Tab-separated table of C-alpha atoms and ligand atoms in Angstrom:
chain	number	residue	atom	x	y	z
A	1	MET	CA	0.000	0.000	0.000
A	2	CYS	CA	1.154	3.512	-0.752
A	3	THR	CA	1.417	5.349	2.583
A	4	GLN	CA	3.523	8.378	1.704
A	5	SER	CA	2.699	11.153	-0.692
A	6	ILE	CA	5.710	13.365	0.086
A	7	PRO	CA	9.389	12.460	-0.389
A	8	PRO	CA	10.995	10.088	0.322
A	9	LEU	CA	8.545	8.262	-1.918
A	10	ASN	CA	7.465	4.772	-0.850
A	11	LEU	CA	8.267	2.353	-3.700
A	12	ALA	CA	4.685	1.081	-3.461
A	13	CYS	CA	3.466	4.571	-4.467
A	14	LEU	CA	4.807	3.930	-7.963
A	15	VAL	CA	2.265	1.131	-8.469
A	16	GLY	CA	-1.163	1.875	-9.980
A	17	GLY	CA	-2.579	5.029	-11.497
A	18	THR	CA	-1.645	3.836	-14.991
A	19	PRO	CA	-3.002	5.751	-18.021
A	20	VAL	CA	-5.512	4.633	-20.639
A	21	TYR	CA	-4.694	5.151	-24.295
A	22	ARG	CA	-7.009	5.096	-27.316
A	23	ILE	CA	-6.245	2.446	-29.953
A	24	SER	CA	-7.894	3.050	-33.317
A	25	ASP	CA	-6.726	3.159	-36.949
A	26	PRO	CA	-5.627	0.725	-38.474
A	27	PHE	CA	-7.270	-1.612	-35.932
A	28	ALA	CA	-10.655	0.067	-36.273
A	29	PRO	CA	-12.052	2.713	-38.639
A	30	PRO	CA	-12.198	6.410	-37.647
A	31	GLY	CA	-14.574	7.027	-34.744
A	32	ARG	CA	-14.137	3.499	-33.441
A	33	GLY	CA	-11.529	1.931	-31.215
A	34	PHE	CA	-10.834	0.726	-27.694
A	35	TRP	CA	-9.094	1.974	-24.567
A	36	ALA	CA	-5.908	0.201	-23.547
A	37	LYS	CA	-5.008	0.284	-19.845
A	38	LEU	CA	-1.227	0.540	-19.925
A	39	GLU	CA	-0.100	-1.652	-17.036
A	40	ALA	CA	3.457	-1.589	-18.398
A	41	LEU	CA	3.734	1.768	-16.637
A	42	ASN	CA	3.871	0.060	-13.257
A	43	PRO	CA	7.527	-0.492	-12.263
A	44	GLY	CA	7.365	-4.224	-13.126
A	45	GLY	CA	4.000	-4.618	-14.909
A	46	ILE	CA	0.462	-5.548	-13.935
A	47	LYS	CA	1.532	-8.077	-11.311
A	48	ASP	CA	3.045	-5.408	-9.074
A	49	ARG	CA	-0.527	-4.833	-7.932
A	50	ALA	CA	-1.120	-8.500	-7.133
A	51	ALA	CA	2.248	-9.092	-5.472
A	52	LEU	CA	2.003	-6.064	-3.164
A	53	HIS	CA	-1.567	-6.863	-2.150
A	54	ILE	CA	-0.928	-10.571	-1.561
A	55	VAL	CA	2.154	-9.869	0.553
A	56	GLU	CA	0.360	-7.170	2.557
A	57	ARG	CA	-2.595	-9.469	3.273
A	58	ALA	CA	-0.349	-12.425	4.163
A	59	ARG	CA	1.616	-10.240	6.611
A	60	ALA	CA	-1.592	-8.854	8.120
A	61	ARG	CA	-2.982	-12.370	8.660
A	62	GLY	CA	0.304	-13.624	10.106
A	63	ASP	CA	0.806	-16.157	7.282
A	64	LEU	CA	4.040	-14.372	6.347
A	65	ALA	CA	6.264	-13.561	9.306
A	66	PRO	CA	8.567	-10.504	9.211
A	67	GLY	CA	11.670	-11.365	7.181
A	68	ALA	CA	10.365	-14.816	6.146
A	69	MET	CA	11.113	-16.218	2.702
A	70	ILE	CA	8.656	-15.964	-0.218
A	71	VAL	CA	8.666	-18.819	-2.778
A	72	GLU	CA	6.570	-18.759	-5.955
A	73	SER	CA	6.238	-20.273	-9.411
A	74	THR	CA	6.194	-17.623	-12.125
A	75	SER	CA	6.990	-17.163	-15.790
A	76	GLY	CA	8.121	-13.618	-15.131
A	77	THR	CA	5.773	-10.730	-14.459
A	78	PHE	CA	4.648	-11.903	-11.027
A	79	GLY	CA	8.302	-12.498	-10.144
A	80	LEU	CA	9.034	-8.839	-10.869
A	81	GLY	CA	6.105	-7.862	-8.647
A	82	LEU	CA	7.363	-10.108	-5.835
A	83	ALA	CA	10.844	-8.637	-6.183
A	84	LEU	CA	9.284	-5.236	-5.573
A	85	ALA	CA	7.145	-6.464	-2.664
A	86	GLY	CA	10.175	-8.240	-1.166
A	87	ILE	CA	12.142	-4.983	-1.195
A	88	VAL	CA	9.230	-2.913	0.148
A	89	TYR	CA	8.534	-5.323	3.038
A	90	GLY	CA	11.964	-6.906	3.608
A	91	HIS	CA	11.481	-10.525	2.492
A	92	PRO	CA	13.946	-12.704	0.558
A	93	VAL	CA	12.261	-13.995	-2.626
A	94	THR	CA	12.860	-17.230	-4.571
A	95	VAL	CA	11.036	-17.699	-7.860
A	96	VAL	CA	10.818	-21.024	-9.627
A	97	GLY	CA	11.049	-20.622	-13.393
A	98	ASP	CA	11.650	-22.882	-16.356
A	99	PRO	CA	14.030	-22.749	-19.343
A	100	GLY	CA	11.505	-20.595	-21.248
A	101	MET	CA	12.069	-17.667	-18.870
A	102	GLU	CA	13.460	-14.816	-20.961
A	103	ALA	CA	17.088	-13.880	-20.246
A	104	LEU	CA	16.062	-10.288	-19.596
A	105	ILE	CA	13.648	-11.319	-16.844
A	106	HIS	CA	16.138	-13.766	-15.346
A	107	ARG	CA	18.837	-11.080	-15.152
A	108	LEU	CA	16.483	-8.404	-13.860
A	109	LEU	CA	15.165	-10.692	-11.136
A	110	THR	CA	18.707	-11.515	-10.095
A	111	ALA	CA	19.590	-7.815	-10.065
A	112	TYR	CA	16.582	-7.156	-7.818
A	113	GLY	CA	17.988	-9.710	-5.368
A	114	VAL	CA	15.660	-12.607	-6.265
A	115	ARG	CA	16.978	-16.172	-6.280
A	116	VAL	CA	15.846	-17.863	-9.522
A	117	ASP	CA	15.464	-21.653	-9.285
A	118	THR	CA	15.015	-23.206	-12.742
A	119	VAL	CA	13.325	-26.584	-13.301
A	120	THR	CA	14.884	-28.636	-16.091
A	121	GLU	CA	12.152	-31.141	-17.097
A	122	PRO	CA	8.426	-30.600	-17.813
A	123	HIS	CA	5.899	-32.675	-15.864
A	124	PRO	CA	4.600	-35.475	-18.150
A	125	VAL	CA	0.972	-34.259	-17.857
A	126	GLY	CA	0.972	-30.733	-16.368
A	127	GLY	CA	3.919	-29.484	-18.432
A	128	TRP	CA	6.361	-26.851	-17.225
A	129	GLN	CA	3.771	-25.243	-15.009
A	130	GLN	CA	3.173	-28.397	-12.970
A	131	ALA	CA	6.934	-29.019	-12.811
A	132	ARG	CA	7.383	-25.533	-11.333
A	133	LEU	CA	4.581	-26.074	-8.814
A	134	ASP	CA	6.144	-29.386	-7.711
A	135	ARG	CA	9.471	-27.614	-7.167
A	136	VAL	CA	7.782	-24.890	-5.106
A	137	ALA	CA	6.269	-27.604	-2.885
A	138	ALA	CA	9.740	-29.121	-2.388
A	139	LEU	CA	11.244	-25.724	-1.461
A	140	LEU	CA	8.447	-25.019	1.024
A	141	ALA	CA	9.101	-28.381	2.684
A	142	GLU	CA	12.830	-27.556	2.891
A	143	HIS	CA	12.254	-24.075	4.402
A	144	PRO	CA	9.837	-24.052	7.348
A	145	GLY	CA	8.180	-20.622	7.657
A	146	ALA	CA	8.518	-19.911	3.939
A	147	TYR	CA	5.356	-18.534	2.341
A	148	CYS	CA	3.961	-19.274	-1.113
A	149	PRO	CA	1.621	-16.574	-2.497
A	150	ASN	CA	0.064	-19.185	-4.834
A	151	GLN	CA	-1.163	-16.702	-7.414
A	152	TYR	CA	-3.215	-19.401	-9.156
A	153	ASP	CA	-5.594	-20.062	-6.258
A	154	ASN	CA	-5.157	-17.195	-3.768
A	155	PRO	CA	-8.281	-14.963	-3.691
A	156	ASP	CA	-6.066	-11.995	-2.751
A	157	ASN	CA	-4.771	-12.162	-6.345
A	158	VAL	CA	-8.326	-11.309	-7.439
A	159	ASP	CA	-8.982	-8.629	-4.813
A	160	ALA	CA	-5.715	-6.902	-5.744
A	161	TYR	CA	-7.379	-5.508	-8.867
A	162	ALA	CA	-10.223	-3.571	-7.202
A	163	ARG	CA	-8.221	-0.357	-7.558
A	164	LEU	CA	-7.567	-1.004	-11.254
A	165	ALA	CA	-11.333	-1.177	-11.745
A	166	ASP	CA	-11.800	2.093	-9.829
A	167	GLU	CA	-9.177	3.715	-12.026
A	168	LEU	CA	-11.007	2.583	-15.182
A	169	ILE	CA	-14.286	4.019	-13.896
A	170	GLU	CA	-12.551	7.305	-13.059
A	171	GLN	CA	-10.838	7.427	-16.439
A	172	LEU	CA	-13.643	6.219	-18.715
A	173	GLY	CA	-16.846	6.919	-16.758
A	174	HIS	CA	-18.118	3.424	-17.411
A	175	VAL	CA	-17.002	0.292	-19.231
A	176	ASP	CA	-19.371	-1.770	-21.407
A	177	VAL	CA	-16.917	-4.478	-22.447
A	178	LEU	CA	-13.682	-5.533	-20.771
A	179	VAL	CA	-11.144	-7.582	-22.725
A	180	CYS	CA	-8.641	-9.479	-20.562
A	181	SER	CA	-5.997	-12.081	-21.195
A	182	VAL	CA	-6.269	-14.997	-18.793
A	183	GLY	CA	-3.431	-16.809	-17.029
A	184	THR	CA	-4.104	-17.221	-13.316
A	185	GLY	CA	-7.455	-15.490	-13.888
A	186	GLY	CA	-6.629	-12.859	-11.268
A	187	HIS	CA	-7.034	-9.591	-13.124
A	188	SER	CA	-10.070	-10.613	-15.208
A	189	ALA	CA	-11.918	-11.750	-12.070
A	190	GLY	CA	-10.855	-8.812	-9.908
A	191	VAL	CA	-11.596	-6.013	-12.366
A	192	THR	CA	-14.897	-7.600	-13.384
A	193	LYS	CA	-16.166	-7.771	-9.791
A	194	ALA	CA	-16.230	-3.987	-9.525
A	195	LEU	CA	-17.142	-3.151	-13.129
A	196	ARG	CA	-20.195	-5.408	-13.141
A	197	ARG	CA	-21.475	-3.744	-9.952
A	198	HIS	CA	-21.070	-0.374	-11.659
A	199	ASN	CA	-22.708	-1.327	-14.980
A	200	PRO	CA	-25.201	-4.225	-15.052
A	201	ARG	CA	-24.918	-4.411	-18.882
A	202	PHE	CA	-21.184	-4.991	-18.613
A	203	SER	CA	-19.625	-7.974	-20.394
A	204	LEU	CA	-16.292	-9.742	-19.991
A	205	VAL	CA	-14.372	-11.164	-22.941
A	206	GLY	CA	-11.574	-13.570	-22.069
A	207	VAL	CA	-8.533	-14.092	-24.268
A	208	ASP	CA	-6.614	-17.344	-24.028
A	209	ALA	CA	-3.709	-18.849	-25.978
A	210	ILE	CA	-4.194	-21.744	-28.373
A	211	GLY	CA	-2.879	-24.868	-26.647
A	212	SER	CA	-4.056	-23.616	-23.221
A	213	THR	CA	-6.420	-25.784	-21.228
A	214	ILE	CA	-8.052	-23.035	-19.110
A	215	PHE	CA	-11.320	-23.032	-21.066
A	216	GLY	CA	-11.457	-26.715	-21.924
A	217	GLN	CA	-9.105	-27.092	-24.892
A	218	PRO	CA	-6.401	-29.790	-24.750
A	219	SER	CA	-3.120	-28.638	-23.218
A	220	ARG	CA	-0.261	-28.365	-25.779
A	221	PRO	CA	3.242	-26.903	-25.711
A	222	ARG	CA	2.885	-23.134	-26.224
A	223	LEU	CA	5.131	-20.360	-27.522
A	224	MET	CA	3.101	-17.635	-25.877
A	225	ARG	CA	3.774	-16.862	-22.228
A	226	GLY	CA	1.856	-14.823	-19.659
A	227	LEU	CA	-1.621	-15.754	-20.877
A	228	GLY	CA	-2.728	-19.400	-21.043
A	229	SER	CA	-2.105	-22.291	-18.696
A	230	SER	CA	-1.553	-26.037	-18.681
A	231	VAL	CA	-3.302	-26.329	-15.279
A	232	HIS	CA	-6.692	-25.102	-14.019
A	233	PRO	CA	-6.228	-22.125	-11.672
A	234	ARG	CA	-9.051	-21.654	-9.146
A	235	ASN	CA	-8.883	-17.892	-9.657
A	236	VAL	CA	-10.391	-18.131	-13.147
A	237	ALA	CA	-13.989	-16.898	-12.662
A	238	HIS	CA	-15.508	-19.082	-15.393
A	239	GLU	CA	-19.062	-17.929	-14.680
A	240	GLU	CA	-18.144	-14.279	-15.343
A	241	PHE	CA	-17.021	-14.682	-18.961
A	242	ASP	CA	-19.534	-13.795	-21.676
A	243	GLU	CA	-17.261	-15.030	-24.426
A	244	ILE	CA	-13.838	-16.594	-24.878
A	245	HIS	CA	-11.343	-16.135	-27.723
A	246	TRP	CA	-8.267	-18.221	-28.409
A	247	VAL	CA	-5.476	-16.493	-30.304
A	248	ALA	CA	-2.451	-17.995	-32.077
A	249	PRO	CA	1.132	-16.692	-31.756
A	250	HIS	CA	1.372	-15.358	-35.336
A	251	GLU	CA	-1.783	-13.288	-34.783
A	252	ALA	CA	-0.395	-11.824	-31.541
A	253	VAL	CA	2.929	-11.004	-33.244
A	254	TRP	CA	1.153	-9.189	-36.069
A	255	ALA	CA	-0.884	-7.144	-33.584
A	256	CYS	CA	2.136	-6.259	-31.414
A	257	ARG	CA	4.192	-5.130	-34.360
A	258	THR	CA	1.334	-3.151	-35.894
A	259	LEU	CA	0.666	-1.503	-32.527
A	260	ALA	CA	4.339	-0.591	-32.253
A	261	SER	CA	4.571	0.983	-35.692
A	262	THR	CA	1.257	2.856	-35.540
A	263	HIS	CA	0.723	3.721	-31.847
A	264	TYR	CA	4.188	3.633	-30.239
A	265	VAL	CA	2.735	1.412	-27.556
A	266	THR	CA	2.931	-2.323	-27.397
A	267	GLY	CA	3.787	-5.288	-25.201
A	268	GLY	CA	4.051	-9.042	-25.338
A	269	TRP	CA	1.965	-12.034	-26.319
A	270	SER	CA	-0.981	-11.074	-24.129
A	271	VAL	CA	-1.066	-7.486	-25.403
A	272	GLY	CA	-1.042	-8.743	-29.003
A	273	ALA	CA	-3.760	-11.320	-28.351
A	274	VAL	CA	-5.973	-8.844	-26.482
A	275	THR	CA	-5.544	-6.345	-29.322
A	276	VAL	CA	-6.694	-8.874	-31.947
A	277	VAL	CA	-9.920	-9.377	-29.989
A	278	ALA	CA	-10.565	-5.821	-28.726
A	279	SER	CA	-10.075	-4.341	-32.187
A	280	TRP	CA	-12.536	-6.826	-33.707
A	281	LEU	CA	-15.097	-5.871	-31.031
A	282	ALA	CA	-14.449	-2.196	-31.804
A	283	ARG	CA	-15.111	-2.854	-35.498
A	284	THR	CA	-18.246	-4.926	-35.010
A	285	MET	CA	-20.078	-3.646	-31.900
A	286	PRO	CA	-22.201	-0.459	-31.910
A	287	ALA	CA	-19.863	2.540	-32.266
A	288	ASP	CA	-20.710	3.959	-28.827
A	289	THR	CA	-19.728	0.753	-26.961
A	290	ARG	CA	-17.006	1.627	-24.452
A	291	ILE	CA	-14.405	-1.119	-24.716
A	292	ALA	CA	-11.443	-1.369	-22.342
A	293	ALA	CA	-8.593	-3.819	-22.782
A	294	ILE	CA	-5.889	-4.558	-20.251
A	295	PHE	CA	-2.316	-4.405	-21.595
A	296	PRO	CA	-0.420	-6.312	-18.846
A	297	ASP	CA	3.164	-5.425	-19.690
A	298	GLY	CA	5.531	-3.711	-22.136
A	299	PRO	CA	7.673	-4.981	-25.011
A	300	ALA	CA	11.133	-5.298	-23.399
A	301	ARG	CA	10.770	-8.901	-22.250
A	302	TYR	CA	9.903	-9.997	-25.797
A	303	TYR	CA	12.885	-8.660	-27.741
A	304	THR	CA	14.071	-12.248	-28.382
A	305	THR	CA	10.625	-13.525	-29.415
A	306	VAL	CA	7.806	-11.244	-30.630
A	307	TYR	CA	10.238	-8.579	-31.916
A	308	ASP	CA	13.000	-10.889	-33.170
A	309	ASP	CA	12.681	-11.436	-36.952
A	310	THR	CA	14.827	-14.571	-36.862
A	311	TYR	CA	12.792	-16.146	-34.055
A	312	CYS	CA	9.532	-15.201	-35.763
A	313	ALA	CA	10.691	-16.543	-39.160
A	314	GLU	CA	11.838	-19.817	-37.575
A	315	HIS	CA	8.426	-20.265	-35.955
A	316	GLY	CA	6.393	-19.161	-38.997
A	317	LEU	CA	5.100	-16.036	-37.261
A	318	MET	CA	6.097	-13.291	-39.699
A	319	GLY	CA	3.637	-11.192	-41.696
A	320	ARG	CA	0.559	-13.337	-40.991
A	321	PRO	CA	-2.282	-11.062	-39.868
A	322	PRO	CA	-5.375	-12.576	-38.277
A	323	ALA	CA	-8.429	-13.234	-40.455
A	324	ASP	CA	-11.093	-10.504	-40.532
A	325	GLU	CA	-13.387	-12.678	-38.386
A	326	PRO	CA	-12.689	-15.412	-35.825
A	327	ASP	CA	-13.735	-19.014	-36.353
A	328	GLU	CA	-16.627	-19.944	-34.071
A	329	ILE	CA	-17.150	-22.983	-31.865
A	330	LYS	CA	-20.069	-23.683	-29.546
A	331	THR	CA	-18.216	-25.844	-27.015
A	332	PRO	CA	-14.504	-26.363	-26.362
A	333	GLN	CA	-14.923	-30.052	-27.264
A	334	GLU	CA	-16.202	-29.229	-30.770
A	335	ALA	CA	-12.703	-28.730	-32.228
A	336	GLU	CA	-9.099	-28.233	-31.217
A	337	VAL	CA	-8.411	-24.680	-32.341
A	338	SER	CA	-5.236	-23.541	-34.092
A	339	ARG	CA	-6.088	-19.965	-35.065
A	340	TRP	CA	-8.207	-17.131	-33.703
A	341	THR	CA	-11.495	-18.707	-32.535
A	342	ARG	CA	-14.455	-17.426	-30.550
A	343	MET	CA	-16.874	-19.214	-28.223
A	344	VAL	CA	-19.942	-17.322	-26.959
A	345	LYS	CA	-20.947	-18.432	-23.463
A	346	ARG	CA	-24.164	-16.403	-23.046
B	401	LIG	C1	2.315	-10.715	-19.358
B	401	LIG	C2	1.091	-11.342	-18.774
B	401	LIG	N1	-0.075	-11.211	-19.420
B	401	LIG	C3	-1.197	-11.763	-18.925
B	401	LIG	C4	-1.208	-12.503	-17.769
B	401	LIG	C5	-2.493	-13.108	-17.254
B	401	LIG	O1	-2.946	-12.420	-16.111
B	401	LIG	P1	-3.718	-13.175	-14.934
B	401	LIG	O2	-2.718	-14.088	-14.287
B	401	LIG	O3	-4.160	-12.066	-14.022
B	401	LIG	O4	-4.838	-13.925	-15.537
B	401	LIG	C6	-0.006	-12.666	-17.078
B	401	LIG	C7	0.055	-13.489	-15.872
B	401	LIG	O5	1.113	-13.836	-15.389
B	401	LIG	C8	1.170	-12.066	-17.585
B	401	LIG	O6	2.348	-12.194	-16.952
């Protein structure tokens, strides 16, 4: 929590209060577009909010003793948030990553004083994510008193986003449609709680990665990180989603690069995927629909993937824009999707 408004500034005061930015042409014709909430402008990204709140609540409840160790599984952004929370509240932090963790994130975490423990083999069923969770369990057993924030199932990860919702209401007046990428489910659930109270006609559109099992598709190895999951986090508020879209890596790359060259704002896989969906909604819904999309982080972490021509060429991701319309399925069992696909839930 931010408790000081005069210097010296509390580090926590740098979290939140991020701007919204209008995304339009060439994603939508003149007069249409959507509002992007630029969470990259937090010191570490969107998960600074979750990490600070979870650590504050755990300390208040006595689950996390002063100076005790924090251990968590993360592919990156939440690790940056925990690094910040560890410095603010004086806790050593260990994050369990896998070989897909970008070098930039690994080095930054180390610079922020975090110990990075890397698993070397995926779990035969639950993939890298389950392998990381198993390693966290082993570390907790080795270190009595250590605390695991468990961002996948901890309801504080949802409640952490109440302020983000308040900011959107302050900035936009009201929100008709919210477009969120889904990983742990934390920010989609947390922001929706408040926005639905404020506007009963509100709808939530979830964006997942192809190959993610969150919304009932089979789990496959995935290039995209941040959004998507090979396990089923309890924080995903399934009942809140009005529709789900799955987006493929080449579609996210096209959107990120087009955003960069036309709007000087961009991010990673989740920003690209959310943009594919939010811009389609902006093109097809009534022009006065107020659409907000959450951009969880910035581009830096993706300089060796989304913004690397060699990587993109090797993975067949270059110059392949999404179709004008998504494919449609009625249930997740109807087909295994491999490109942008929509499923309406209600
Ligand atoms: C870059 C990025 N985008 C999107 C997400 C998904 O957010 P959530 O876990 O709140 O569903 C994450 C989660 O780690 C992330 O790191």
